[in-house]
Amino acid sequence: MSTPSILPTTHTVVSGDTLSGIAQTYNRTLADLLRWNPINDPNQIQVGQVINVADSGEDLEYTVVEGDTVSELAQRFGKRWIDIAAVNRLDDINLITVGQKLIIPAQGVAR
């Protein structure tokens, strides 16, 4: 599974998917997915099932991995780089480090 270029709010299950794998792909927890979806057994998801993977009114916490840039994260999550920089108080958007936790704001904050 690869991370999408723009974070969608749903994921359609394909062969080989697991709920925990879907959660990891979208930087969510299994508890998040269980809260947002009517799933009785997390081990029983079906090909073609649509899983809610985001709560659009909630900020996301993202852990930086090798190769990430603020601009790329903004594109992936459908946000403005300036909002990510503002909420994280980044003086230089070119200075983020692997393992750093960034908030991806649900709403725009920079004016």
Coordinates of C-alpha atoms in Angstrom, one line a residue:
M1 CA 0.0 0.0 0.0
S2 CA 1.3 3.4 -0.8
T3 CA 0.4 6.8 0.7
P4 CA -1.9 8.7 -1.6
S5 CA -0.9 12.1 -3.0
I6 CA -3.9 13.8 -1.5
L7 CA -5.5 12.4 1.6
P8 CA -9.0 11.2 0.8
T9 CA -11.7 10.8 3.4
T10 CA -12.5 7.2 2.4
H11 CA -10.6 4.1 1.3
T12 CA -12.1 1.3 -0.7
V13 CA -10.9 -2.1 0.5
V14 CA -8.9 -4.1 -2.0
S15 CA -7.6 -7.7 -1.8
G16 CA -4.9 -8.0 0.9
D17 CA -6.0 -4.9 2.9
T18 CA -6.3 -5.1 6.7
L19 CA -7.9 -2.5 8.9
S20 CA -4.6 -2.0 10.8
G21 CA -2.8 -1.6 7.5
I22 CA -5.3 0.9 6.2
A23 CA -4.9 2.9 9.5
Q24 CA -1.1 2.9 9.1
T25 CA -1.3 4.0 5.5
Y26 CA -3.4 7.1 6.5
N27 CA -1.5 7.8 9.7
R28 CA -4.5 6.9 11.8
T29 CA -5.1 4.5 14.6
L30 CA -7.2 1.4 14.5
A31 CA -9.4 3.0 17.2
D32 CA -10.0 6.0 14.9
L33 CA -11.2 3.7 12.1
L34 CA -13.4 1.7 14.5
R35 CA -14.9 5.0 15.8
W36 CA -15.7 6.4 12.3
N37 CA -17.0 3.1 10.8
P38 CA -19.8 0.6 11.7
I39 CA -17.4 -2.3 12.0
N40 CA -18.2 -5.1 14.5
D41 CA -15.1 -7.2 13.8
P42 CA -11.9 -5.4 12.7
N43 CA -10.7 -8.7 11.2
Q44 CA -13.6 -9.0 8.9
I45 CA -13.5 -6.3 6.2
Q46 CA -14.6 -7.0 2.6
V47 CA -13.2 -6.1 -0.8
G48 CA -15.2 -3.1 -2.0
Q49 CA -16.1 -2.0 1.5
V50 CA -15.7 1.8 1.9
I51 CA -13.8 2.8 5.1
N52 CA -13.9 6.3 6.5
V53 CA -10.2 7.3 7.1
A54 CA -10.5 10.9 8.2
D55 CA -12.6 13.1 10.3
S56 CA -12.6 16.3 8.3
G57 CA -13.1 18.5 11.4
E58 CA -10.0 17.2 13.2
D59 CA -6.4 18.2 13.0
L60 CA -4.0 15.3 12.1
E61 CA -0.7 14.6 13.7
Y62 CA 1.9 13.4 11.2
T63 CA 5.3 12.0 11.8
V64 CA 7.9 13.1 9.2
V65 CA 9.6 10.3 7.2
E66 CA 12.6 10.4 4.9
G67 CA 11.9 12.5 1.8
D68 CA 9.0 14.5 3.2
T69 CA 8.8 18.2 2.5
V70 CA 6.3 20.7 3.9
S71 CA 5.2 21.5 0.3
E72 CA 4.7 17.8 -0.5
L73 CA 2.8 17.2 2.8
A74 CA 0.5 20.2 1.9
Q75 CA -0.3 18.6 -1.4
R76 CA -0.8 15.1 0.0
F77 CA -3.2 16.3 2.7
G78 CA -4.9 18.9 0.5
K79 CA -3.7 21.9 2.6
R80 CA -1.7 25.0 2.1
W81 CA 2.0 24.8 3.1
I82 CA 1.7 28.2 4.8
D83 CA -1.0 26.8 7.2
I84 CA 1.2 23.8 8.1
A85 CA 4.1 26.2 8.7
A86 CA 2.0 28.5 10.8
V87 CA 0.4 26.0 13.1
N88 CA 3.8 24.2 13.6
R89 CA 5.7 27.6 14.0
L90 CA 8.2 26.6 11.4
D91 CA 10.7 29.4 10.8
D92 CA 12.1 27.6 7.8
I93 CA 9.9 25.1 5.9
N94 CA 13.0 23.4 4.5
L95 CA 14.1 22.4 8.0
I96 CA 12.0 19.5 9.0
T97 CA 13.5 16.2 10.3
V98 CA 12.7 12.5 10.2
G99 CA 10.7 11.7 13.3
Q100 CA 9.5 15.2 13.8
K101 CA 5.7 15.4 14.6
L102 CA 3.8 18.0 12.6
I103 CA 0.2 19.1 13.0
I104 CA -1.8 19.1 9.7
P105 CA -4.5 21.6 10.5
A106 CA -8.1 20.8 9.6
Q107 CA -8.8 24.5 8.9
G108 CA -6.6 27.2 7.3
V109 CA -4.9 29.3 10.0
A110 CA -2.5 31.6 8.1
R111 CA -3.8 34.9 6.7

